[in-house]
Amino acid sequence: MGLLYRHNGDTSYASWASLGPLTLLQVAVAETQSARAFYDDLTSKGENQPKSGRSDNRGIAVVILDALTRRQWVREEDLAKDLKLHTKQLRRTLRFFEEEKIITREYRRETAKGAKLFSAATAATVDVQLTGKEGEEKVKLHTHSYCCLDYAQIYDVVRYRIHRMKKLLKDELDNKNTIEEYICTKCGKRYNALDALRLVSFEDDDFHCESCNGKLEVESDKFVVQEGADGDDNARRRRHEKLKDMLQKMEIQLKPLMDQLSRVKDLPVPEFGSLLAWEARASAMGRAANGDMSGDSKISQLGYNGAPMPYSGDTKVVVDFNGTEGNRHDVKSETESTSLKVLPPWMIKSGMVLTKEQRGEVKEEIKMNGTSTSSSAQYSDDKKSTVDHDDKKNIQDEYIKAYYAALLKQQHELEASSKQELSNTLAANDPSSSAYNRQVGLKSKHEEDDDGTDWEEAPVAGTGNENYKVNDLNVQADVVPADDDEDVDWEEG
Amino acid sequence: MFFHIVLERNMQLHPRYFGRNLRDNLVSKLMKDVEGTCSGRHGFVVAVTGIENIGKGLIRDGTGFVTFPVKYQCVVFRPFKGEILEAVVTMVNKMGFFAEAGPVQIFVSNHLIPDDMEFQSGDMPNYTTSDGSVKIQKDSEVRLKIIGTRVDATEIFCIGTIKDDFLGVINDPATV
């Protein structure tokens, strides 16, 4: 499912990613399943009125929910535009979802500036095309409404509904809430439990008939005796069968949903917070991304509050240019070698590129390259299942990944050719192996330095790029060329 | 469920109460008359909490009694189907048990007692689980759900169930 990758790659949710991208996926799947299961035949209420019968709304609910699983907070106009739906139609369905407690909505009177703030926020996180939109928005000054899936609530709502459905059927099956009927064995007079107070006798435990003082029996016991005598009984039995059938069918048909729910049960729920909080967070991400070209790795260090979180990073590919950039390391080694520290083992994650010194052991440096390549390869494997999802953001991310991988490979080859001499020079140049300083935990200053060199190198990599893509990341080969214009974007920001 | 509502009643007052305490007399008579009564429409009148308005009295021909239309606020209690109540068990027999929630009588038939509870006759008839951990007998407090009500003009009777989640004994007198 595309969602896995999106949220994995969506670096503004670093803390989410660290909690496990599977959570989102599963909640989303559960959501989609329930949506499919229950709202497939939803026709909005207006449909029932003859005047609005012109358009067929069936299935729209599913489409909208599906789209929402791929977004966080989204302005309803934008959603309508993306889905090519009329806003009225969309709103009608959204209102229904709101009543069903599936989405949360927020309304805000805002100026163009406010809209821009949101746009900026979306730009940082969501795959919405912004160009061209901002211009239109500037003149508007009216209430905008935003909507967002409320995963926690969805989970509860779905569970509650299923529980109610089952309980209703079961209660009726068990005759749980039926009012007992009593019949007099002597005169056949009938009473029910509501008469109980009048029927109690103080002589014994039984109920006694008011008119003949005969003993009363519970009538349901008589069913066996009078079998088939009463048409009413037959109807009741048929109803009983039908209920049983229904309950069984429900169990079977809801099985996948139940499985999904139980799988999601122990996982934390994606929490987007209120619109304002989300916006503030997202725009903070956006700023961070603008300030630093390689926003990909940078943002991953930011938590919800934009505070640095050095070890929340998930699998990240960090390329080091030790082979080609020897001169740069010479310069940097003077400043950076001092900042090297041995990281405690719990801080070290598979994606981090660390020196052996940092891991607390001393080994030959070349080995580290092997580690980082393997991790990148693993990363691309992860993505294989998700490649079909062609969001713009994804493409961009994938391009970056592919680009890095290509660089890495190129560098690898270079290294292979001059392995011996390189290790010699390195050992000579920086004994503390500052070549591997570009790790997740480092501050932006270093990142920026790196970026400068990244771009210097870009044309070099560009020549061999296509080949590498095909060799290296065969799955993504079709995606990357389509995005050549992205290259420009990438460079100027 | 309890409600705070405004009711109206025509009070007949004997001429001997006329005087400067007329109003007080009227109110105390009202309380004596209506508190504890049951009307099918509003339920049990639990307490009069205030007087809204006392209208002009009308002298009855021949008797000298004066009729005052009195509007008063009161708390009423009316049980509803599906409501959860806490009640005290008053009687246990093999057909089930009776319980009281304030003025309301509730009958729980043995079909609506969980299947794992068995009737035990004897000096103190009770319903007990097989392991003896839960016992329903006279003076036990139970939480029950009302599944049916009979509302007459002057009487309300309910039947309840304890065969559901979180229902049953909430305080066993034997252990307290």
PDB file of C-alpha atoms in Angstrom, chain B residues 28 62 103 110 126 131 162:
ATOM      1  CA  SER B  28     -47.163  22.674  54.047  1.00  0.00           C
ATOM      2  CA  GLY B  62     -71.756  26.161  50.671  1.00  0.00           C
ATOM      3  CA  PRO B 103     -40.544   4.107  45.520  1.00  0.00           C
ATOM      4  CA  ASN B 110     -35.070 -15.923  36.950  1.00  0.00           C
ATOM      5  CA  ASN B 126     -30.975 -16.586  47.408  1.00  0.00           C
ATOM      6  CA  ASP B 131     -18.409 -20.912  43.313  1.00  0.00           C
ATOM      7  CA  ILE B 162     -29.123  -8.262  35.605  1.00  0.00           C
TER       8      ILE B 162
END
